[in-house]
C-alpha cells in the first residue's frame, strides 16, 4: 500500500478522502472504526491478497458491507498479492473479472507484488489512480 498511496493521494483534488486501517491508533476500537468508515464510503478498494480473503473479520464484515451494499457506489478489487482466480478459492462475492491487475505485454496479468521494479509499481499505481479518476468523473457526469 505504501507505493500505491502517493498516486491515490493525487486524487485529492477530486475531493476524495483516502482512509486505510493503518490510520487506527493503538487503543482505538478498530472494529467500530473500520465499520464506521465502511458505512460512510462511496468507493472502496478491496486490496486482494491471500490474507484479505481468509481473515474472518474481512470475510464476515468488510466484504459484505462493500460488495453487497447499496451505499457503496463502486468496489474495485485490486490485485495486491497473488490469489488464484480459477474458482478454487471463495472470493466472497467480489467481482474478480472487474479486478485491477497490471496488464503485461506478455498477456499475463500481474499482481502488484509481482512487479519487481519501483518504476513498474509506480506505473501500476498511476494507472489505478487514472481508472478511479475516470470512474468518479463518470459518476458525477463529467466523463473524460
mmCIF file of N, CA and C in Angstrom:
data_model
loop_
_atom_site.group_PDB
_atom_site.id
_atom_site.type_symbol
_atom_site.label_atom_id
_atom_site.label_comp_id
_atom_site.label_asym_id
_atom_site.label_seq_id
_atom_site.Cartn_x
_atom_site.Cartn_y
_atom_site.Cartn_z
ATOM 1 N N UNK A 1 0.820 -1.198 0.000
ATOM 2 C CA UNK A 1 0.000 0.000 0.000
ATOM 3 C C UNK A 1 0.859 1.254 0.000
ATOM 4 N N UNK A 2 2.042 1.206 0.565
ATOM 5 C CA UNK A 2 2.851 2.420 0.681
ATOM 6 C C UNK A 2 3.250 2.975 -0.692
ATOM 7 N N UNK A 3 3.458 2.125 -1.687
ATOM 8 C CA UNK A 3 3.787 2.616 -3.027
ATOM 9 C C UNK A 3 2.530 3.054 -3.774
ATOM 10 N N UNK A 4 1.378 2.559 -3.391
ATOM 11 C CA UNK A 4 0.126 2.944 -4.039
ATOM 12 C C UNK A 4 -0.397 4.276 -3.527
ATOM 13 N N UNK A 5 -0.215 4.514 -2.253
ATOM 14 C CA UNK A 5 -0.843 5.677 -1.610
ATOM 15 C C UNK A 5 -0.493 7.025 -2.239
ATOM 16 N N UNK A 6 0.775 7.317 -2.573
ATOM 17 C CA UNK A 6 1.043 8.643 -3.164
ATOM 18 C C UNK A 6 0.247 8.911 -4.445
ATOM 19 N N UNK A 7 0.120 7.920 -5.301
ATOM 20 C CA UNK A 7 -0.667 8.107 -6.519
ATOM 21 C C UNK A 7 -2.141 8.295 -6.193
ATOM 22 N N UNK A 8 -2.633 7.536 -5.246
ATOM 23 C CA UNK A 8 -4.035 7.664 -4.882
ATOM 24 C C UNK A 8 -4.309 9.002 -4.214
ATOM 25 N N UNK A 9 -3.325 9.513 -3.491
ATOM 26 C CA UNK A 9 -3.494 10.831 -2.889
ATOM 27 C C UNK A 9 -3.587 11.921 -3.936
ATOM 28 N N UNK A 10 -3.110 11.644 -5.150
ATOM 29 C CA UNK A 10 -3.231 12.639 -6.225
ATOM 30 C C UNK A 10 -4.687 12.838 -6.622
ATOM 31 N N UNK A 11 -5.566 11.964 -6.166
ATOM 32 C CA UNK A 11 -6.991 12.126 -6.410
ATOM 33 C C UNK A 11 -7.594 13.175 -5.480
ATOM 34 N N UNK A 12 -6.808 13.648 -4.531
ATOM 35 C CA UNK A 12 -7.322 14.564 -3.517
ATOM 36 C C UNK A 12 -7.975 15.799 -4.129
ATOM 37 N N UNK A 13 -7.507 16.245 -5.288
ATOM 38 C CA UNK A 13 -8.117 17.390 -5.957
ATOM 39 C C UNK A 13 -9.548 17.125 -6.369
ATOM 40 N N UNK A 14 -9.956 15.887 -6.292
ATOM 41 C CA UNK A 14 -11.313 15.499 -6.652
ATOM 42 C C UNK A 14 -12.196 15.407 -5.412
ATOM 43 N N UNK A 15 -11.726 15.919 -4.306
ATOM 44 C CA UNK A 15 -12.442 15.852 -3.038
ATOM 45 C C UNK A 15 -12.619 14.412 -2.586
ATOM 46 N N UNK A 16 -11.567 13.651 -2.773
ATOM 47 C CA UNK A 16 -11.535 12.259 -2.337
ATOM 48 C C UNK A 16 -10.765 12.202 -1.031
ATOM 49 N N UNK A 17 -11.322 11.503 -0.064
ATOM 50 C CA UNK A 17 -10.618 11.326 1.197
ATOM 51 C C UNK A 17 -10.207 9.870 1.300
ATOM 52 N N UNK A 18 -8.923 9.643 1.352
ATOM 53 C CA UNK A 18 -8.414 8.290 1.498
ATOM 54 C C UNK A 18 -8.391 7.907 2.966
ATOM 55 N N UNK A 19 -8.674 6.647 3.209
ATOM 56 C CA UNK A 19 -8.561 6.130 4.555
ATOM 57 C C UNK A 19 -8.165 4.672 4.471
ATOM 58 N N UNK A 20 -7.288 4.248 5.336
ATOM 59 C CA UNK A 20 -6.949 2.831 5.454
ATOM 60 C C UNK A 20 -6.843 2.500 6.935
ATOM 61 N N UNK A 21 -6.920 1.210 7.235
ATOM 62 C CA UNK A 21 -6.888 0.819 8.641
ATOM 63 C C UNK A 21 -5.547 1.088 9.304
ATOM 64 N N UNK A 22 -4.548 1.470 8.518
ATOM 65 C CA UNK A 22 -3.265 1.839 9.122
ATOM 66 C C UNK A 22 -3.378 3.141 9.922
ATOM 67 N N UNK A 23 -4.487 3.852 9.760
ATOM 68 C CA UNK A 23 -4.703 5.101 10.491
ATOM 69 C C UNK A 23 -5.332 4.877 11.868
ATOM 70 N N UNK A 24 -5.635 3.647 12.191
ATOM 71 C CA UNK A 24 -6.187 3.340 13.501
ATOM 72 C C UNK A 24 -5.049 3.354 14.512
ATOM 73 N N UNK A 25 -5.265 4.043 15.615
ATOM 74 C CA UNK A 25 -4.233 4.186 16.640
ATOM 75 C C UNK A 25 -4.350 3.102 17.708
ATOM 76 N N UNK A 26 -3.248 2.823 18.329
ATOM 77 C CA UNK A 26 -3.208 1.862 19.426
ATOM 78 C C UNK A 26 -4.247 2.248 20.469
ATOM 79 N N UNK A 27 -5.061 1.322 20.854
ATOM 80 C CA UNK A 27 -6.094 1.572 21.851
ATOM 81 C C UNK A 27 -7.445 1.957 21.263
ATOM 82 N N UNK A 28 -7.491 2.316 19.962
ATOM 83 C CA UNK A 28 -8.767 2.642 19.325
ATOM 84 C C UNK A 28 -9.604 1.381 19.173
ATOM 85 N N UNK A 29 -10.894 1.553 19.123
ATOM 86 C CA UNK A 29 -11.799 0.434 18.857
ATOM 87 C C UNK A 29 -11.756 0.182 17.354
ATOM 88 N N UNK A 30 -10.829 -0.678 16.918
ATOM 89 C CA UNK A 30 -10.572 -0.882 15.494
ATOM 90 C C UNK A 30 -11.804 -1.385 14.749
ATOM 91 N N UNK A 31 -12.544 -2.269 15.360
ATOM 92 C CA UNK A 31 -13.726 -2.814 14.693
ATOM 93 C C UNK A 31 -14.746 -1.717 14.426
ATOM 94 N N UNK A 32 -15.045 -0.935 15.433
ATOM 95 C CA UNK A 32 -16.010 0.157 15.276
ATOM 96 C C UNK A 32 -15.533 1.175 14.255
ATOM 97 N N UNK A 33 -14.248 1.500 14.290
ATOM 98 C CA UNK A 33 -13.676 2.478 13.357
ATOM 99 C C UNK A 33 -13.771 1.987 11.912
ATOM 100 N N UNK A 34 -13.405 0.754 11.675
ATOM 101 C CA UNK A 34 -13.460 0.209 10.317
ATOM 102 C C UNK A 34 -14.899 0.176 9.811
ATOM 103 N N UNK A 35 -15.815 -0.324 10.617
ATOM 104 C CA UNK A 35 -17.207 -0.425 10.187
ATOM 105 C C UNK A 35 -17.819 0.956 9.943
ATOM 106 N N UNK A 36 -17.472 1.920 10.764
ATOM 107 C CA UNK A 36 -17.976 3.289 10.553
ATOM 108 C C UNK A 36 -17.457 3.856 9.235
ATOM 109 N N UNK A 37 -16.186 3.647 8.945
ATOM 110 C CA UNK A 37 -15.620 4.132 7.680
ATOM 111 C C UNK A 37 -16.259 3.445 6.484
ATOM 112 N N UNK A 38 -16.507 2.154 6.597
ATOM 113 C CA UNK A 38 -17.158 1.433 5.501
ATOM 114 C C UNK A 38 -18.579 1.944 5.276
ATOM 115 N N UNK A 39 -19.275 2.256 6.363
ATOM 116 C CA UNK A 39 -20.644 2.756 6.236
ATOM 117 C C UNK A 39 -20.719 4.122 5.569
ATOM 118 N N UNK A 40 -19.639 4.896 5.658
ATOM 119 C CA UNK A 40 -19.689 6.237 5.076
ATOM 120 C C UNK A 40 -18.992 6.356 3.724
ATOM 121 N N UNK A 41 -18.400 5.287 3.232
ATOM 122 C CA UNK A 41 -17.654 5.415 1.973
ATOM 123 C C UNK A 41 -18.562 5.241 0.758
ATOM 124 N N UNK A 42 -18.181 5.897 -0.322
ATOM 125 C CA UNK A 42 -18.869 5.769 -1.599
ATOM 126 C C UNK A 42 -18.127 4.823 -2.532
ATOM 127 N N UNK A 43 -16.803 4.793 -2.409
ATOM 128 C CA UNK A 43 -15.946 3.970 -3.256
ATOM 129 C C UNK A 43 -15.011 3.188 -2.352
ATOM 130 N N UNK A 44 -14.792 1.926 -2.709
ATOM 131 C CA UNK A 44 -13.918 1.094 -1.884
ATOM 132 C C UNK A 44 -12.954 0.317 -2.765
ATOM 133 N N UNK A 45 -11.722 0.230 -2.314
ATOM 134 C CA UNK A 45 -10.732 -0.636 -2.946
ATOM 135 C C UNK A 45 -10.581 -1.857 -2.050
ATOM 136 N N UNK A 46 -10.736 -3.023 -2.624
ATOM 137 C CA UNK A 46 -10.500 -4.267 -1.900
ATOM 138 C C UNK A 46 -9.129 -4.755 -2.342
ATOM 139 N N UNK A 47 -8.136 -4.631 -1.480
ATOM 140 C CA UNK A 47 -6.763 -4.995 -1.820
ATOM 141 C C UNK A 47 -6.606 -6.503 -1.677
ATOM 142 N N UNK A 48 -6.789 -7.198 -2.773
ATOM 143 C CA UNK A 48 -6.865 -8.654 -2.793
ATOM 144 C C UNK A 48 -5.502 -9.289 -2.536
ATOM 145 N N UNK A 49 -5.496 -10.190 -1.555
ATOM 146 C CA UNK A 49 -4.317 -10.980 -1.219
ATOM 147 C C UNK A 49 -4.832 -12.239 -0.518
ATOM 148 N N UNK A 50 -3.993 -13.261 -0.375
ATOM 149 C CA UNK A 50 -4.446 -14.441 0.379
ATOM 150 C C UNK A 50 -4.907 -14.068 1.790
ATOM 151 N N UNK A 51 -4.225 -13.136 2.424
ATOM 152 C CA UNK A 51 -4.583 -12.678 3.767
ATOM 153 C C UNK A 51 -5.979 -12.048 3.763
ATOM 154 N N UNK A 52 -6.248 -11.201 2.782
ATOM 155 C CA UNK A 52 -7.508 -10.465 2.723
ATOM 156 C C UNK A 52 -8.710 -11.392 2.615
ATOM 157 N N UNK A 53 -8.621 -12.418 1.788
ATOM 158 C CA UNK A 53 -9.797 -13.257 1.556
ATOM 159 C C UNK A 53 -9.944 -14.409 2.547
ATOM 160 N N UNK A 54 -9.072 -14.456 3.561
ATOM 161 C CA UNK A 54 -9.185 -15.525 4.558
ATOM 162 C C UNK A 54 -9.391 -15.010 5.988
ATOM 163 N N UNK A 55 -9.252 -13.734 6.222
ATOM 164 C CA UNK A 55 -9.425 -13.193 7.571
ATOM 165 C C UNK A 55 -10.905 -13.146 7.940
ATOM 166 N N UNK A 56 -11.305 -13.736 9.065
ATOM 167 C CA UNK A 56 -12.738 -13.766 9.420
ATOM 168 C C UNK A 56 -13.407 -12.393 9.437
ATOM 169 N N UNK A 57 -12.771 -11.383 10.024
ATOM 170 C CA UNK A 57 -13.401 -10.060 10.086
ATOM 171 C C UNK A 57 -13.643 -9.507 8.683
ATOM 172 N N UNK A 58 -12.676 -9.670 7.815
ATOM 173 C CA UNK A 58 -12.809 -9.154 6.449
ATOM 174 C C UNK A 58 -13.908 -9.902 5.704
ATOM 175 N N UNK A 59 -13.897 -11.221 5.810
ATOM 176 C CA UNK A 59 -14.869 -12.053 5.099
ATOM 177 C C UNK A 59 -16.286 -11.862 5.642
ATOM 178 N N UNK A 60 -16.417 -11.753 6.954
ATOM 179 C CA UNK A 60 -17.741 -11.686 7.574
ATOM 180 C C UNK A 60 -18.288 -10.271 7.710
ATOM 181 N N UNK A 61 -17.411 -9.270 7.748
ATOM 182 C CA UNK A 61 -17.861 -7.892 7.984
ATOM 183 C C UNK A 61 -17.564 -6.946 6.812
ATOM 184 N N UNK A 62 -16.295 -6.886 6.427
ATOM 185 C CA UNK A 62 -15.912 -5.906 5.404
ATOM 186 C C UNK A 62 -16.493 -6.207 4.031
ATOM 187 N N UNK A 63 -16.223 -7.383 3.517
ATOM 188 C CA UNK A 63 -16.647 -7.693 2.153
ATOM 189 C C UNK A 63 -18.171 -7.605 2.002
ATOM 190 N N UNK A 64 -18.967 -8.161 2.910
ATOM 191 C CA UNK A 64 -20.412 -7.992 2.754
ATOM 192 C C UNK A 64 -20.853 -6.524 2.758
ATOM 193 N N UNK A 65 -20.176 -5.694 3.536
ATOM 194 C CA UNK A 65 -20.560 -4.279 3.575
ATOM 195 C C UNK A 65 -20.229 -3.548 2.283
ATOM 196 N N UNK A 66 -19.117 -3.914 1.654
ATOM 197 C CA UNK A 66 -18.772 -3.195 0.427
ATOM 198 C C UNK A 66 -19.319 -3.862 -0.825
ATOM 199 N N UNK A 67 -19.342 -5.181 -0.846
ATOM 200 C CA UNK A 67 -19.783 -5.875 -2.062
ATOM 201 C C UNK A 67 -21.302 -5.964 -2.149
ATOM 202 N N UNK A 68 -21.981 -5.956 -1.026
ATOM 203 C CA UNK A 68 -23.423 -6.104 -1.048
ATOM 204 C C UNK A 68 -24.171 -4.853 -0.650
ATOM 205 N N UNK A 69 -23.472 -3.753 -0.521
ATOM 206 C CA UNK A 69 -24.072 -2.529 -0.012
ATOM 207 C C UNK A 69 -24.673 -1.679 -1.122
ATOM 208 N N UNK A 70 -25.811 -1.108 -0.834
ATOM 209 C CA UNK A 70 -26.405 -0.129 -1.743
ATOM 210 C C UNK A 70 -25.687 1.218 -1.594
ATOM 211 N N UNK A 71 -25.070 1.462 -0.431
ATOM 212 C CA UNK A 71 -24.436 2.740 -0.162
ATOM 213 C C UNK A 71 -23.122 2.904 -0.905
ATOM 214 N N UNK A 72 -22.376 1.821 -1.083
ATOM 215 C CA UNK A 72 -21.091 1.907 -1.762
ATOM 216 C C UNK A 72 -21.354 1.914 -3.268
ATOM 217 N N UNK A 73 -20.967 3.004 -3.917
ATOM 218 C CA UNK A 73 -21.216 3.181 -5.341
ATOM 219 C C UNK A 73 -20.416 2.206 -6.180
ATOM 220 N N UNK A 74 -19.173 1.967 -5.786
ATOM 221 C CA UNK A 74 -18.274 1.178 -6.627
ATOM 222 C C UNK A 74 -17.224 0.507 -5.772
ATOM 223 N N UNK A 75 -17.021 -0.773 -6.015
ATOM 224 C CA UNK A 75 -15.963 -1.528 -5.348
ATOM 225 C C UNK A 75 -15.008 -2.000 -6.427
ATOM 226 N N UNK A 76 -13.739 -1.699 -6.247
ATOM 227 C CA UNK A 76 -12.733 -2.146 -7.200
ATOM 228 C C UNK A 76 -11.769 -3.087 -6.497
ATOM 229 N N UNK A 77 -11.840 -4.382 -6.802
ATOM 230 C CA UNK A 77 -10.831 -5.291 -6.282
ATOM 231 C C UNK A 77 -9.489 -5.006 -6.976
ATOM 232 N N UNK A 78 -8.452 -4.822 -6.192
ATOM 233 C CA UNK A 78 -7.118 -4.529 -6.711
ATOM 234 C C UNK A 78 -6.212 -5.690 -6.350
ATOM 235 N N UNK A 79 -5.578 -6.278 -7.350
ATOM 236 C CA UNK A 79 -4.708 -7.423 -7.128
ATOM 237 C C UNK A 79 -3.413 -7.019 -6.450
ATOM 238 N N UNK A 80 -3.349 -7.171 -5.135
ATOM 239 C CA UNK A 80 -2.164 -6.787 -4.381
ATOM 240 C C UNK A 80 -1.139 -7.924 -4.352
ATOM 241 N N UNK A 81 -1.575 -9.112 -3.939
ATOM 242 C CA UNK A 81 -0.696 -10.292 -3.881
ATOM 243 C C UNK A 81 -1.410 -11.446 -4.565
ATOM 244 N N UNK A 82 -0.659 -12.346 -5.188
ATOM 245 C CA UNK A 82 -1.281 -13.407 -5.989
ATOM 246 C C UNK A 82 -2.317 -14.260 -5.251
ATOM 247 N N UNK A 83 -3.445 -14.376 -5.901
ATOM 248 C CA UNK A 83 -4.553 -15.226 -5.476
ATOM 249 C C UNK A 83 -5.074 -15.883 -6.745
ATOM 250 N N UNK A 84 -5.399 -17.140 -6.671
ATOM 251 C CA UNK A 84 -5.927 -17.847 -7.837
ATOM 252 C C UNK A 84 -7.358 -17.402 -8.106
ATOM 253 N N UNK A 85 -7.616 -17.016 -9.342
ATOM 254 C CA UNK A 85 -8.954 -16.621 -9.767
ATOM 255 C C UNK A 85 -9.609 -17.737 -10.572
ATOM 256 N N UNK A 86 -9.178 -18.968 -10.371
ATOM 257 C CA UNK A 86 -9.661 -20.084 -11.186
ATOM 258 C C UNK A 86 -10.885 -20.781 -10.599
ATOM 259 N N UNK A 87 -11.483 -20.186 -9.577
ATOM 260 C CA UNK A 87 -12.658 -20.780 -8.960
ATOM 261 C C UNK A 87 -12.343 -21.711 -7.805
ATOM 262 N N UNK A 88 -11.058 -21.934 -7.535
ATOM 263 C CA UNK A 88 -10.683 -22.842 -6.456
ATOM 264 C C UNK A 88 -10.716 -22.166 -5.081
ATOM 265 N N UNK A 89 -10.896 -20.852 -5.047
ATOM 266 C CA UNK A 89 -10.971 -20.111 -3.779
ATOM 267 C C UNK A 89 -12.280 -19.358 -3.714
ATOM 268 N N UNK A 90 -12.819 -19.270 -2.525
ATOM 269 C CA UNK A 90 -14.024 -18.480 -2.311
ATOM 270 C C UNK A 90 -13.596 -17.023 -2.183
ATOM 271 N N UNK A 91 -14.065 -16.215 -3.097
ATOM 272 C CA UNK A 91 -13.702 -14.800 -3.082
ATOM 273 C C UNK A 91 -14.827 -13.943 -2.500
ATOM 274 N N UNK A 92 -15.812 -14.587 -1.911
ATOM 275 C CA UNK A 92 -16.826 -13.967 -1.069
ATOM 276 C C UNK A 92 -17.624 -12.861 -1.749
ATOM 277 N N UNK A 93 -17.929 -13.046 -3.011
ATOM 278 C CA UNK A 93 -18.786 -12.100 -3.710
ATOM 279 C C UNK A 93 -18.073 -10.964 -4.414
ATOM 280 N N UNK A 94 -16.772 -10.908 -4.312
ATOM 281 C CA UNK A 94 -16.055 -9.861 -5.039
ATOM 282 C C UNK A 94 -16.094 -10.190 -6.527
ATOM 283 N N UNK A 95 -16.254 -9.182 -7.343
ATOM 284 C CA UNK A 95 -16.328 -9.365 -8.789
ATOM 285 C C UNK A 95 -14.922 -9.426 -9.365
ATOM 286 N N UNK A 96 -14.356 -10.601 -9.407
ATOM 287 C CA UNK A 96 -12.978 -10.762 -9.819
ATOM 288 C C UNK A 96 -12.735 -10.376 -11.284
ATOM 289 N N UNK A 97 -13.671 -10.635 -12.215
ATOM 290 C CA UNK A 97 -13.402 -10.170 -13.589
ATOM 291 C C UNK A 97 -13.212 -8.651 -13.672
ATOM 292 N N UNK A 98 -13.698 -7.940 -12.676
ATOM 293 C CA UNK A 98 -13.549 -6.488 -12.634
ATOM 294 C C UNK A 98 -12.257 -6.050 -11.940
ATOM 295 N N UNK A 99 -11.462 -6.995 -11.480
ATOM 296 C CA UNK A 99 -10.262 -6.678 -10.703
ATOM 297 C C UNK A 99 -9.253 -5.879 -11.510
ATOM 298 N N UNK A 100 -8.561 -5.025 -10.780
ATOM 299 C CA UNK A 100 -7.489 -4.260 -11.404
ATOM 300 C C UNK A 100 -6.177 -5.011 -11.197
ATOM 301 N N UNK A 101 -5.564 -5.392 -12.291
ATOM 302 C CA UNK A 101 -4.256 -6.046 -12.303
ATOM 303 C C UNK A 101 -3.400 -5.337 -13.333
ATOM 304 N N UNK A 102 -2.107 -5.538 -13.262
ATOM 305 C CA UNK A 102 -1.194 -4.982 -14.260
ATOM 306 C C UNK A 102 -1.350 -5.775 -15.552
ATOM 307 N N UNK A 103 -1.681 -5.089 -16.611
ATOM 308 C CA UNK A 103 -1.839 -5.740 -17.917
ATOM 309 C C UNK A 103 -0.478 -5.799 -18.586
ATOM 310 N N UNK A 104 0.156 -6.954 -18.523
ATOM 311 C CA UNK A 104 1.510 -7.125 -19.051
ATOM 312 C C UNK A 104 1.468 -7.340 -20.562
ATOM 313 N N UNK A 105 2.495 -6.890 -21.237
ATOM 314 C CA UNK A 105 2.583 -7.080 -22.692
ATOM 315 C C UNK A 105 2.676 -8.560 -23.052
ATOM 316 N N UNK A 106 3.112 -9.372 -22.097
ATOM 317 C CA UNK A 106 3.213 -10.819 -22.329
ATOM 318 C C UNK A 106 1.842 -11.488 -22.357
ATOM 319 N N UNK A 107 0.817 -10.739 -21.968
ATOM 320 C CA UNK A 107 -0.524 -11.295 -21.923
ATOM 321 C C UNK A 107 -0.902 -11.838 -20.560
ATOM 322 N N UNK A 108 0.046 -11.961 -19.645
ATOM 323 C CA UNK A 108 -0.232 -12.454 -18.296
ATOM 324 C C UNK A 108 -0.439 -11.274 -17.362
ATOM 325 N N UNK A 109 -1.599 -11.223 -16.746
ATOM 326 C CA UNK A 109 -1.867 -10.163 -15.778
ATOM 327 C C UNK A 109 -1.039 -10.411 -14.523
ATOM 328 N N UNK A 110 -0.569 -9.327 -13.926
ATOM 329 C CA UNK A 110 0.284 -9.451 -12.744
ATOM 330 C C UNK A 110 -0.309 -8.676 -11.567
ATOM 331 N N UNK A 111 -0.115 -9.259 -10.408
ATOM 332 C CA UNK A 111 -0.476 -8.588 -9.164
ATOM 333 C C UNK A 111 0.613 -7.572 -8.829
ATOM 334 N N UNK A 112 0.237 -6.587 -8.028
ATOM 335 C CA UNK A 112 1.169 -5.511 -7.653
ATOM 336 C C UNK A 112 2.478 -6.068 -7.099
ATOM 337 N N UNK A 113 2.405 -7.045 -6.199
ATOM 338 C CA UNK A 113 3.618 -7.571 -5.562
ATOM 339 C C UNK A 113 4.513 -8.330 -6.533
ATOM 340 N N UNK A 114 3.984 -8.698 -7.689
ATOM 341 C CA UNK A 114 4.793 -9.408 -8.685
ATOM 342 C C UNK A 114 5.620 -8.447 -9.536
ATOM 343 N N UNK A 115 5.357 -7.177 -9.413
ATOM 344 C CA UNK A 115 6.117 -6.174 -10.162
ATOM 345 C C UNK A 115 7.399 -5.898 -9.389
ATOM 346 N N UNK A 116 8.530 -6.149 -10.010
ATOM 347 C CA UNK A 116 9.787 -6.163 -9.265
ATOM 348 C C UNK A 116 10.540 -4.851 -9.271
ATOM 349 N N UNK A 117 10.129 -3.903 -10.070
ATOM 350 C CA UNK A 117 10.855 -2.633 -10.084
ATOM 351 C C UNK A 117 9.968 -1.518 -9.540
ATOM 352 N N UNK A 118 10.563 -0.539 -8.902
ATOM 353 C CA UNK A 118 9.771 0.601 -8.441
ATOM 354 C C UNK A 118 9.033 1.291 -9.598
ATOM 355 N N UNK A 119 9.654 1.357 -10.757
ATOM 356 C CA UNK A 119 9.004 2.002 -11.907
ATOM 357 C C UNK A 119 7.734 1.253 -12.303
ATOM 358 N N UNK A 120 7.780 -0.074 -12.297
ATOM 359 C CA UNK A 120 6.596 -0.861 -12.647
ATOM 360 C C UNK A 120 5.498 -0.690 -11.594
ATOM 361 N N UNK A 121 5.889 -0.635 -10.322
ATOM 362 C CA UNK A 121 4.899 -0.432 -9.263
ATOM 363 C C UNK A 121 4.300 0.967 -9.345
ATOM 364 N N UNK A 122 5.124 1.957 -9.649
ATOM 365 C CA UNK A 122 4.608 3.321 -9.814
ATOM 366 C C UNK A 122 3.652 3.402 -10.998
ATOM 367 N N UNK A 123 3.963 2.685 -12.072
ATOM 368 C CA UNK A 123 3.099 2.659 -13.247
ATOM 369 C C UNK A 123 1.757 2.020 -12.895
ATOM 370 N N UNK A 124 1.789 0.925 -12.158
ATOM 371 C CA UNK A 124 0.564 0.262 -11.684
ATOM 372 C C UNK A 124 -0.286 1.266 -10.905
ATOM 373 N N UNK A 125 0.350 1.969 -9.958
ATOM 374 C CA UNK A 125 -0.369 2.919 -9.111
ATOM 375 C C UNK A 125 -0.949 4.071 -9.926
ATOM 376 N N UNK A 126 -0.180 4.581 -10.876
ATOM 377 C CA UNK A 126 -0.656 5.694 -11.704
ATOM 378 C C UNK A 126 -1.853 5.276 -12.555
ATOM 379 N N UNK A 127 -1.792 4.091 -13.130
ATOM 380 C CA UNK A 127 -2.913 3.616 -13.946
ATOM 381 C C UNK A 127 -4.141 3.324 -13.084
ATOM 382 N N UNK A 128 -3.921 2.819 -11.882
ATOM 383 C CA UNK A 128 -5.030 2.594 -10.958
ATOM 384 C C UNK A 128 -5.698 3.925 -10.609
ATOM 385 N N UNK A 129 -4.896 4.933 -10.291
ATOM 386 C CA UNK A 129 -5.444 6.253 -9.957
ATOM 387 C C UNK A 129 -6.231 6.825 -11.143
ATOM 388 N N UNK A 130 -5.742 6.620 -12.353
ATOM 389 C CA UNK A 130 -6.444 7.102 -13.536
ATOM 390 C C UNK A 130 -7.791 6.397 -13.684
ATOM 391 N N UNK A 131 -7.801 5.093 -13.470
ATOM 392 C CA UNK A 131 -9.067 4.353 -13.573
ATOM 393 C C UNK A 131 -10.073 4.853 -12.541
ATOM 394 N N UNK A 132 -9.617 5.088 -11.332
ATOM 395 C CA UNK A 132 -10.505 5.600 -10.286
ATOM 396 C C UNK A 132 -11.010 6.993 -10.667
ATOM 397 N N UNK A 133 -10.106 7.846 -11.112
ATOM 398 C CA UNK A 133 -10.465 9.213 -11.517
ATOM 399 C C UNK A 133 -11.549 9.179 -12.604
ATOM 400 N N UNK A 134 -11.370 8.336 -13.628
ATOM 401 C CA UNK A 134 -12.358 8.239 -14.705
ATOM 402 C C UNK A 134 -13.710 7.777 -14.175
ATOM 403 N N UNK A 135 -13.700 6.824 -13.248
ATOM 404 C CA UNK A 135 -14.961 6.335 -12.691
ATOM 405 C C UNK A 135 -15.679 7.425 -11.907
ATOM 406 N N UNK A 136 -14.946 8.152 -11.088
ATOM 407 C CA UNK A 136 -15.571 9.219 -10.305
ATOM 408 C C UNK A 136 -16.132 10.294 -11.234
ATOM 409 N N UNK A 137 -15.346 10.687 -12.222
ATOM 410 C CA UNK A 137 -15.817 11.708 -13.170
ATOM 411 C C UNK A 137 -17.059 11.221 -13.916
ATOM 412 N N UNK A 138 -17.081 9.960 -14.283
ATOM 413 C CA UNK A 138 -18.258 9.409 -14.953
ATOM 414 C C UNK A 138 -19.476 9.476 -14.028
ATOM 415 N N UNK A 139 -19.273 9.147 -12.766
ATOM 416 C CA UNK A 139 -20.390 9.137 -11.821
ATOM 417 C C UNK A 139 -20.948 10.525 -11.561
ATOM 418 N N UNK A 140 -20.134 11.541 -11.645
ATOM 419 C CA UNK A 140 -20.619 12.902 -11.417
ATOM 420 C C UNK A 140 -20.988 13.600 -12.728
ATOM 421 N N UNK A 141 -20.988 12.836 -13.811
ATOM 422 C CA UNK A 141 -21.423 13.380 -15.095
ATOM 423 C C UNK A 141 -20.397 14.219 -15.818
ATOM 424 N N UNK A 142 -19.137 14.014 -15.506
ATOM 425 C CA UNK A 142 -18.077 14.775 -16.180
ATOM 426 C C UNK A 142 -17.059 13.800 -16.787
ATOM 427 N N UNK A 143 -17.547 12.785 -17.467
ATOM 428 C CA UNK A 143 -16.662 11.757 -18.038
ATOM 429 C C UNK A 143 -15.639 12.377 -18.961
ATOM 430 N N UNK A 144 -14.388 11.904 -18.857
ATOM 431 C CA UNK A 144 -13.333 12.473 -19.718
ATOM 432 C C UNK A 144 -13.511 12.036 -21.165
#
